Short mmCIF file of C-alpha atoms in Angstrom, two decimals:
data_model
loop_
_atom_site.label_atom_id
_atom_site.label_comp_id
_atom_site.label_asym_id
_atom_site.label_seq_id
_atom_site.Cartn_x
_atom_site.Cartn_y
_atom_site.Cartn_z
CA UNK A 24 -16.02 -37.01 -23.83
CA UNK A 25 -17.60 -36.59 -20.09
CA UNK A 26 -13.89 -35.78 -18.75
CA UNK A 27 -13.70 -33.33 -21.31
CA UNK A 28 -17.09 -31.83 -20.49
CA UNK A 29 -16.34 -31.67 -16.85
CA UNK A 30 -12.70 -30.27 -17.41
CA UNK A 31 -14.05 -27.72 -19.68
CA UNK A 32 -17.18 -26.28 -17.50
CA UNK A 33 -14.90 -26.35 -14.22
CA UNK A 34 -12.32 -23.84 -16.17
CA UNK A 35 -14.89 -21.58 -17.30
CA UNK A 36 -16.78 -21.41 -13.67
CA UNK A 37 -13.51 -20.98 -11.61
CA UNK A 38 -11.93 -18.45 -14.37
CA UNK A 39 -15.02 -16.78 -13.89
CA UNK A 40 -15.15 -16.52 -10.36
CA UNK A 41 -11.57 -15.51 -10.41
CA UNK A 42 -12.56 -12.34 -12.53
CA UNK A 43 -15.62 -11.83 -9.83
CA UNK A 44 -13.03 -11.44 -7.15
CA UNK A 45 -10.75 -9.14 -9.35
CA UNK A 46 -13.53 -6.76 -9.52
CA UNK A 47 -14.96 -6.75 -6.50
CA UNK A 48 -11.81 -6.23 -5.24
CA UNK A 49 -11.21 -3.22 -8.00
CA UNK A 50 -14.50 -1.82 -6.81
CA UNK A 51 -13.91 -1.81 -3.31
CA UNK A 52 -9.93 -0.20 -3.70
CA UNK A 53 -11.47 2.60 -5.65
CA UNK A 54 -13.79 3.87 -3.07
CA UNK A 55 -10.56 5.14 -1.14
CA UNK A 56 -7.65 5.15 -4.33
CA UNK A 57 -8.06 7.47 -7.16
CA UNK A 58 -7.23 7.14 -10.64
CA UNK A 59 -3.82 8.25 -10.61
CA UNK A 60 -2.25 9.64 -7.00
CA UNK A 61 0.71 12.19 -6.64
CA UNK A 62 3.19 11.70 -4.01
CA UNK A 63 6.42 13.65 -3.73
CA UNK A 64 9.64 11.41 -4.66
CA UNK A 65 11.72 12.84 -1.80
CA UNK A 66 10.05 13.72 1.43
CA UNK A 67 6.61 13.03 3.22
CA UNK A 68 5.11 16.13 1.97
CA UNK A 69 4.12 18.11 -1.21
CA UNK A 70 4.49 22.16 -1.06
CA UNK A 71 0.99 23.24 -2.60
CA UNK A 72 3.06 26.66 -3.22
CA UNK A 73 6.06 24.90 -5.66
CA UNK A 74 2.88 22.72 -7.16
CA UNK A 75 1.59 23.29 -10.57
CA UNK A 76 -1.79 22.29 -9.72
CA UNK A 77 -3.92 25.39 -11.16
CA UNK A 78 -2.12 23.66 -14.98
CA UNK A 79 -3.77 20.04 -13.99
CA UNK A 80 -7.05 21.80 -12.90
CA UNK A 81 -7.33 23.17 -16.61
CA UNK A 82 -6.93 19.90 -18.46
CA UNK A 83 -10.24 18.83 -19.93
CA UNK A 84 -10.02 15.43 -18.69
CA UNK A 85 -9.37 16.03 -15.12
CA UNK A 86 -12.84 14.84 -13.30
CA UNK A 87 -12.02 15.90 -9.80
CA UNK A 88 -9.07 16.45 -7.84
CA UNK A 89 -8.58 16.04 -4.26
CA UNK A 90 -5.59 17.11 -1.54
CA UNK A 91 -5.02 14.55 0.86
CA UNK A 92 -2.94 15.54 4.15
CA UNK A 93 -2.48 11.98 6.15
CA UNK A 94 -0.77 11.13 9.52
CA UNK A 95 -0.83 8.74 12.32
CA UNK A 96 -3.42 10.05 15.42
CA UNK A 97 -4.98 9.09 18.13
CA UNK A 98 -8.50 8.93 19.08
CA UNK A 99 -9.98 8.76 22.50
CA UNK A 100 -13.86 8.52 23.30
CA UNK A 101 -13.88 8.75 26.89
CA UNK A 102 -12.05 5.55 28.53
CA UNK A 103 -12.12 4.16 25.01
CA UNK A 104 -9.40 5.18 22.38
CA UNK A 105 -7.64 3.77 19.16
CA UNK A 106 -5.03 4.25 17.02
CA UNK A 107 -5.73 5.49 13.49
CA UNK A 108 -4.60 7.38 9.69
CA UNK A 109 -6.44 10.87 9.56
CA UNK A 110 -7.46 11.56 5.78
CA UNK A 111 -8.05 15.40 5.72
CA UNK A 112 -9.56 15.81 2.23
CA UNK A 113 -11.71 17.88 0.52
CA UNK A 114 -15.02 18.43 -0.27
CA UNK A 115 -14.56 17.15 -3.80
CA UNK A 116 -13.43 13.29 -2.13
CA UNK A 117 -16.87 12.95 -0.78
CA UNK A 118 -18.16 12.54 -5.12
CA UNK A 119 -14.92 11.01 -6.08
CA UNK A 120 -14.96 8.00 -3.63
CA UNK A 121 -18.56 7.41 -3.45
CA UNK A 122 -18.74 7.92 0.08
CA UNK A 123 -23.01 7.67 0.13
CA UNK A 124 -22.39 4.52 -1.39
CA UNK A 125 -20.28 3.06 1.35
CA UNK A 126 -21.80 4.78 4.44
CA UNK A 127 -22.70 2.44 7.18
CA UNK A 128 -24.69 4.75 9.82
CA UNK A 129 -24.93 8.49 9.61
CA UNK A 130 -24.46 10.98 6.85
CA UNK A 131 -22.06 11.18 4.05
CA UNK A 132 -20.27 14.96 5.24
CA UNK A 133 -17.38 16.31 6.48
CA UNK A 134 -19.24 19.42 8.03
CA UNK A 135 -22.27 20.21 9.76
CA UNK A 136 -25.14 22.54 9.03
CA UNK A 137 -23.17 25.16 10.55
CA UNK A 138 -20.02 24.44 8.91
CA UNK A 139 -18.05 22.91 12.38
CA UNK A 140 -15.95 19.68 11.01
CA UNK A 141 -17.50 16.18 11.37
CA UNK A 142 -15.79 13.33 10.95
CA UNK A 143 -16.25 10.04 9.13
CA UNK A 144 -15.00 6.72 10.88
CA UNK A 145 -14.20 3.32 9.70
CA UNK A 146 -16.27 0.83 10.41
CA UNK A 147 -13.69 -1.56 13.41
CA UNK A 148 -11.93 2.09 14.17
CA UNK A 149 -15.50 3.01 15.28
CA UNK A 150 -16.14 -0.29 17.03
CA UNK A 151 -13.00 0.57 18.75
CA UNK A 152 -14.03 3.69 20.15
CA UNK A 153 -17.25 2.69 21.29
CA UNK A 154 -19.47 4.21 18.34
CA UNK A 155 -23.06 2.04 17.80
CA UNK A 156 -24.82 5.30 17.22
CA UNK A 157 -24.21 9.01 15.54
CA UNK A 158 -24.17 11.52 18.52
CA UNK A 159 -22.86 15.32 18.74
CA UNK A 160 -20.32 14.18 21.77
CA UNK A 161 -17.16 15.16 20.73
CA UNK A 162 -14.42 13.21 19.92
CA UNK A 163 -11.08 13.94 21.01
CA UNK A 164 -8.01 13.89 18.34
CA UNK A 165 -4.28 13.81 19.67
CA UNK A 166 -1.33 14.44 17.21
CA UNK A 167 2.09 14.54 17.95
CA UNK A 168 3.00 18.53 18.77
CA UNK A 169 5.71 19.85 17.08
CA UNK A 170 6.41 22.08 19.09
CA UNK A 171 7.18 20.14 22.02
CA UNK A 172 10.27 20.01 23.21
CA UNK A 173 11.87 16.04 24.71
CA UNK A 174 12.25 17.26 27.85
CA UNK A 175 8.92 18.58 28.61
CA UNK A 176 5.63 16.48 30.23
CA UNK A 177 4.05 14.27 28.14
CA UNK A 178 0.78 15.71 28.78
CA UNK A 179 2.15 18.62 26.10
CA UNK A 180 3.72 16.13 23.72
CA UNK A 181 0.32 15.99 21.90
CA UNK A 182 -1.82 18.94 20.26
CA UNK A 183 -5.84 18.12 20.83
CA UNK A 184 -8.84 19.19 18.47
CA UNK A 185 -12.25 17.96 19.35
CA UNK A 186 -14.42 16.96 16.60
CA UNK A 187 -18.29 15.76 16.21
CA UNK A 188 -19.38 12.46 14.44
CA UNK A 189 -21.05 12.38 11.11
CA UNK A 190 -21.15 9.03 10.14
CA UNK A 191 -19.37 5.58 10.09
CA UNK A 192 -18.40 3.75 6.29
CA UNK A 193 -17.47 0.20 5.57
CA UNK A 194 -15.41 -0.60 2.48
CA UNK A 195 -13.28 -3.48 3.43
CA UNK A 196 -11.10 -4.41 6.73
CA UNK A 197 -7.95 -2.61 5.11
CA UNK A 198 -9.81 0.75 5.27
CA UNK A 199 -12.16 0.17 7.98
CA UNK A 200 -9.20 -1.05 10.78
CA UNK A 201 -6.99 2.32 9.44
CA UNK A 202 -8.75 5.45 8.30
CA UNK A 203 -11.48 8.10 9.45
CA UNK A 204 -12.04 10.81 7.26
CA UNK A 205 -12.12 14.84 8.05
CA UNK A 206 -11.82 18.25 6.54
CA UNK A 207 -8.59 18.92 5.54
CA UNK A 208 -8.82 22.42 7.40
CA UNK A 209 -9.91 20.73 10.85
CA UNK A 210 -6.30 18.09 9.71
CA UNK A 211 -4.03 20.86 9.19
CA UNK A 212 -5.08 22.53 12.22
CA UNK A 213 -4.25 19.06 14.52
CA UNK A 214 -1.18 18.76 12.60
CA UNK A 215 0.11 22.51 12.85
CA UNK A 216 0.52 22.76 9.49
CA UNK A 217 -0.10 24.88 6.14
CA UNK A 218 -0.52 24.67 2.36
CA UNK A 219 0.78 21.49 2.37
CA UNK A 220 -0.84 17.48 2.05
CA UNK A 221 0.64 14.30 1.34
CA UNK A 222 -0.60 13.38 -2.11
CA UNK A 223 -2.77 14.85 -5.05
CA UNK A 224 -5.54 12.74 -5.90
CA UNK A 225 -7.12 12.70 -9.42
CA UNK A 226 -9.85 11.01 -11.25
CA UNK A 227 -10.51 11.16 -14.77
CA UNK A 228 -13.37 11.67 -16.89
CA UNK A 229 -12.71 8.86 -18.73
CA UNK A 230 -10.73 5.38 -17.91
CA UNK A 231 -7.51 6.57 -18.95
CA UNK A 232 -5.17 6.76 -15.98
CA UNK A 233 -2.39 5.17 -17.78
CA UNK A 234 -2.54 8.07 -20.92
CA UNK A 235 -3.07 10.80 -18.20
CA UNK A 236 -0.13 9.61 -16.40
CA UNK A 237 2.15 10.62 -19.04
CA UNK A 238 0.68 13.82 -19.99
CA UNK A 239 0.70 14.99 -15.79
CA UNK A 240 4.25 13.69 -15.41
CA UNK A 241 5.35 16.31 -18.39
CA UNK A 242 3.89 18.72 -16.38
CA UNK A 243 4.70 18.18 -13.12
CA UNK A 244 8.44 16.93 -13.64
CA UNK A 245 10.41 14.35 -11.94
CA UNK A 246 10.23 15.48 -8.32
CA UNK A 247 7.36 13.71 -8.01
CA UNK A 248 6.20 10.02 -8.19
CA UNK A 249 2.49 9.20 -9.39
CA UNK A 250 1.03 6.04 -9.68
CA UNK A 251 -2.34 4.56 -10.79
CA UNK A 252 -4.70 2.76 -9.37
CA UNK A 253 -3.26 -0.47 -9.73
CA UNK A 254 0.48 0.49 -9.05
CA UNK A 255 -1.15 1.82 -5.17
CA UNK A 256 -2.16 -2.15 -4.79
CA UNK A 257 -0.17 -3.35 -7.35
CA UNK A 258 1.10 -6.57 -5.21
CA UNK A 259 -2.49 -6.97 -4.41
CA UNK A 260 -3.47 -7.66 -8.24
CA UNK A 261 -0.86 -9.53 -9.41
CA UNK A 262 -1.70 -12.03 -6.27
CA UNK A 263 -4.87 -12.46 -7.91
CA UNK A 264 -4.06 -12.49 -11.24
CA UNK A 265 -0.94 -15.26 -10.24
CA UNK A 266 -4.08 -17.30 -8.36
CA UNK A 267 -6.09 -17.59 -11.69
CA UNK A 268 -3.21 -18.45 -13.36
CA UNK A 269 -2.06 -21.18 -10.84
CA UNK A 270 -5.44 -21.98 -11.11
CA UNK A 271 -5.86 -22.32 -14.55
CA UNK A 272 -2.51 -24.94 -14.76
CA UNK A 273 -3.95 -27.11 -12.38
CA UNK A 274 -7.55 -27.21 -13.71
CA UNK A 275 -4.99 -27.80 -17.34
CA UNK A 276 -3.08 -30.59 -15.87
CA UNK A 277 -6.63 -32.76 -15.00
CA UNK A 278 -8.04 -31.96 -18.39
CA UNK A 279 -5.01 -33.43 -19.80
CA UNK A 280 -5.75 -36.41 -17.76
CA UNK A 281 -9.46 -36.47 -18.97
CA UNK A 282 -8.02 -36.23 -22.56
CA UNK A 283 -6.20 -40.05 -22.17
CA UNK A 284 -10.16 -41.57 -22.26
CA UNK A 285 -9.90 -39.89 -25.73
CA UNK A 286 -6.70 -41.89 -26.44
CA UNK A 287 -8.17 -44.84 -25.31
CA UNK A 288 -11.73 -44.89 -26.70
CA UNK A 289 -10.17 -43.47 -29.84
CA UNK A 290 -7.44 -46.58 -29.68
CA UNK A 291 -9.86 -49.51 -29.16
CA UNK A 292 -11.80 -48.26 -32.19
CA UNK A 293 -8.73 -48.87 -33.72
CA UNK A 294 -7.93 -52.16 -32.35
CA UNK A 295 -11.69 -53.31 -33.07
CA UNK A 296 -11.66 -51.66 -36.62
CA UNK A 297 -8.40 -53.66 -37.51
CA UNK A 298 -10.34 -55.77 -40.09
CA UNK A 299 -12.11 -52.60 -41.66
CA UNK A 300 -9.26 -50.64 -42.19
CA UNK A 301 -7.63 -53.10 -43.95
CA UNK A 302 -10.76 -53.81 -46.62
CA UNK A 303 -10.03 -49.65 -46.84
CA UNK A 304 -6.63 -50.33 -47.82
CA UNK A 305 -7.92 -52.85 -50.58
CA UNK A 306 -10.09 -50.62 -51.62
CA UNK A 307 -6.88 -47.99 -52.40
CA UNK A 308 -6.86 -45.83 -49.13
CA UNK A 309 -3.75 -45.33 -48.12
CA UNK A 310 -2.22 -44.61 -44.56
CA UNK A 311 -2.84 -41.13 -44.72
CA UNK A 312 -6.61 -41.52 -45.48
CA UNK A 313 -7.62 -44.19 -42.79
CA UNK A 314 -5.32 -41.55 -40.04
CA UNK A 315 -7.32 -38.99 -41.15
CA UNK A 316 -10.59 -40.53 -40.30
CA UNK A 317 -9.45 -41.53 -36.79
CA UNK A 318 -8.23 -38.16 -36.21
CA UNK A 319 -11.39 -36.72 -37.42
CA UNK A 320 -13.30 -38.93 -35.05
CA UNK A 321 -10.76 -38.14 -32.11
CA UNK A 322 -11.27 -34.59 -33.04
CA UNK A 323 -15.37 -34.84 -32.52
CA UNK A 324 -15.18 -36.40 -29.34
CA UNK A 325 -13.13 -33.83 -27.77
CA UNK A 326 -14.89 -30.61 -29.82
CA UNK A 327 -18.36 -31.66 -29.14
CA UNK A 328 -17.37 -32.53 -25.38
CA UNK A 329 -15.60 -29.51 -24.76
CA UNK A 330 -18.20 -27.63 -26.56
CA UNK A 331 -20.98 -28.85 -24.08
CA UNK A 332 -18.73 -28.22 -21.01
CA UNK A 333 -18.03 -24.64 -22.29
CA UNK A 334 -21.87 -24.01 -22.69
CA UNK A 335 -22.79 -25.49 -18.90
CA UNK A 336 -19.72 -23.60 -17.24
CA UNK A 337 -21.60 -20.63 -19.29
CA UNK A 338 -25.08 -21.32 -18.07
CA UNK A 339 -23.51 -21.53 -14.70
CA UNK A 340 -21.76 -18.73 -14.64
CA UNK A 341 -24.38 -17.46 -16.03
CA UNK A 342 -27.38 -18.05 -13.34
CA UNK A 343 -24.58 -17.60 -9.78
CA UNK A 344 -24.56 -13.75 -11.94
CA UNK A 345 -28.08 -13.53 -12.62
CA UNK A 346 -29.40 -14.94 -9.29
CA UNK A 347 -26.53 -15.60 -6.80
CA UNK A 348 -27.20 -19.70 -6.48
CA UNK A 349 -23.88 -19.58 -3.68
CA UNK A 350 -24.60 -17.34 -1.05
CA UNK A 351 -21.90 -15.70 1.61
CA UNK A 352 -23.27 -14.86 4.78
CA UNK A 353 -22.02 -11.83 6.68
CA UNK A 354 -19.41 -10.66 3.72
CA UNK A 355 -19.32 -7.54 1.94
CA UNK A 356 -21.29 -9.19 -1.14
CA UNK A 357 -24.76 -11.28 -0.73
CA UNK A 358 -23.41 -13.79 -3.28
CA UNK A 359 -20.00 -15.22 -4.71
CA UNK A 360 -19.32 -12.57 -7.60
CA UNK A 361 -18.71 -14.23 -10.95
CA UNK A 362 -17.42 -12.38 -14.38
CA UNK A 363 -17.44 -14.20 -17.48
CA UNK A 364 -15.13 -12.36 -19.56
CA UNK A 365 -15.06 -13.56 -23.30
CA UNK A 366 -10.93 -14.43 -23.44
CA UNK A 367 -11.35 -16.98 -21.16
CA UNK A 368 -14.10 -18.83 -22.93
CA UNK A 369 -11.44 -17.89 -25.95
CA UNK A 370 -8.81 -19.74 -24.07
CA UNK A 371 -10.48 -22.59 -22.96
CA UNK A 372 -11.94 -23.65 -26.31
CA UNK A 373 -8.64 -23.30 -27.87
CA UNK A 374 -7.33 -25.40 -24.62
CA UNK A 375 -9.85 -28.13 -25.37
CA UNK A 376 -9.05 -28.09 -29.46
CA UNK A 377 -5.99 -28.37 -28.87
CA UNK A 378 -5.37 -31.19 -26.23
CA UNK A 379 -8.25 -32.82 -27.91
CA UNK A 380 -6.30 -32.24 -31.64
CA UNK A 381 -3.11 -34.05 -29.85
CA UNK A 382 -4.79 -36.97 -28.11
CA UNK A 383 -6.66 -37.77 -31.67
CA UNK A 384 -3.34 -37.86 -33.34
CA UNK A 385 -1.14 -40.10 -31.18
CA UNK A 386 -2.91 -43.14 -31.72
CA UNK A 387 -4.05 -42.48 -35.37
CA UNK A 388 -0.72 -42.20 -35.76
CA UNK A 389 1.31 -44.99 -34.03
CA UNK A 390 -1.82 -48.07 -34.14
CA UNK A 391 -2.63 -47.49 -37.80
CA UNK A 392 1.14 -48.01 -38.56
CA UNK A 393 0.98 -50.94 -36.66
CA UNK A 394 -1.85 -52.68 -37.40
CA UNK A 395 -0.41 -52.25 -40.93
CA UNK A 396 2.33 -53.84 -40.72
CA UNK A 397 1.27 -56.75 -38.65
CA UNK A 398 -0.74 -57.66 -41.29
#
């Protein structure tokens, strides 16, 4: 019965945990990945002028849409530069991402009080550059010029645009190492470009990516490839969801173990109730009967064992959610994050009846038949 307990409450306290990770990790990815993204299927680019974008504005579900233009830049603050992804964006990504939320220093804008760009830096790109502190010194951007020709100097291989600072976020080290953040006037500009970005972002009013996707692909046609939230990290979540199930067969495989001390206490009962079940078969019980007990009794130990463990991994769970018992120090959450989602607790029981159902029957089975006819 203890094994059982203690196989039962570890499944539901590391299932549970697993789901904290999921959706911290969900929560953090949607800061910078929107609901459903549009990329074009051949090409880096998407032609705003060939997109039907005014048609997705008027659907009634559409949230908030954004126009991302991305590329590969440079960044220099005085002797100090590094390498990172411009997003130019609109004003609308600032609401859709949460970008208050995740601000480390600074102010959550991608233009001043004057309307001059700012831009927004991630957390280690900052560190790279030298950025404790929000000033107005100007930082330099170098993209590749198009116009240049190979044989000309280097120094006129790049196009520069100075922008000012308006404030440093921190997501996770996936965003922070690779993006800052900027109008996407100020990126077209650096980029020598027009009236065209490299994806259409979209969030929904309601969590329905998967329905929208269907209804925007009619519209839009086939030259373009859109994918959802979790399709953008979709070897991301099926890592974690291949962990918990990894997981899970491991944490099985000992609570089959635990279940033999079933098949043993249940089978000295047996062995010690030799005498007894014989005076039952006197009495007119039959095989059947005295299996059935047994079984019943195997049954118990497991259900009310399992039952017990369930209700401690719960109360666990329960109080790490409530009041963070395990601490991290220095990570993006103050404690570990735990879920308790209800199919898991579904899952184990069921685990636990069933295992516990098997290990009653084995030995009901085989020792009664023996003891019978060894009589």
């Amino acid at each position: 019965m203890f094994g059982i307990g203690v196989g039962a409450m570890a499944l539901i306290i590391v299932l549970s945990a697993f789901n904290g990770i999921d959706s911290l990790v969900r929560s953090l990815y949607s800061s910078f990945d929107a609901e459903l993204r549009i990329e074009a299927a051949e090409g880096k680019f998407i032609d705003l002028s060939e997109f039907p974008l005014n048609e997705i504005q008027l659907l009634e579900e559409v949230e908030g849409i954004n126009r991302s233009l991305e590329e590969t830049v440079l960044l220099r603050n005085g002797n100090k530069q590094a390498f990172a992804t411009i997003k130019g964006v609109d004003t609308s990504f600032l609401s859709m991402s949460g970008m208050d939320s995740i601000i480390y220093i600074g102010e959550p804008v991608i233009y001043g009080n004057v309307g001059e760009p700012r831009m927004i830096y991630g957390y280690l790109v900052a560190n790279k550059l030298g950025l404790s502190e929000i000033n107005y010194i100007p930082i330099n951007v170098y993209a590749a010029n198009k116009d240049a020709k190979a044989s000309s100097m280097s120094m006129n291989a790049f196009y520069t645009e100075p922008i000012q600072t308006a404030g440093v976020f921190s997501v996770n080290i996936d965003f922070d190492t690779k993006y800052v953040i900027a109008p996407r006037s100020f990126t077209e500009k650096l980029l020598q470009v027009e009236n065209i970005v490299s994806a259409i972002e979209i969030n929904f009013k309601e969590d329905n990516a998967s329905e929208m996707k269907d209804k925007i692909s009619a519209i839009i046609g086939d030259k373009y490839v859109l994918k959802t939230r979790y399709e953008q990290n979709e070897l991301l979540f099926k890592t974690n969801k291949t962990e918990k199930y990894f997981t899970y067969l491991i944490l099985l495989f000992i609570l089959m173990i635990a279940t033999f001390n079933i098949i043993g206490s249940l089978s000295m009962l047996i062995i010690d109730k030799t005498e007894d079940i014989f005076i039952l078969r006197s009495l007119g019980a039959n095989n059947t009967t005295i299996r059935k007990a047994f079984q019943l009794e195997g049954i118990l130990i497991g259900a009310i064992g399992g039952s017990v463990g369930i209700v401690l991994g719960l109360l666990v769970s329960w109080l790490q959610q409530k009041f963070g018992l395990v601490r991290l120090e220095g990570m993006l959450v103050d404690a570990y994050p735990i879920e308790i989602q209800f199919g898991d607790v579904a899952v184990v029981a069921l685990t636990v009846f069933i295992l516990g159902s098997v290990a009653a029957f084995l030995p009901s089975k085989w020792l009664i038949q023996e003891r019978t006819l060894n009589r």
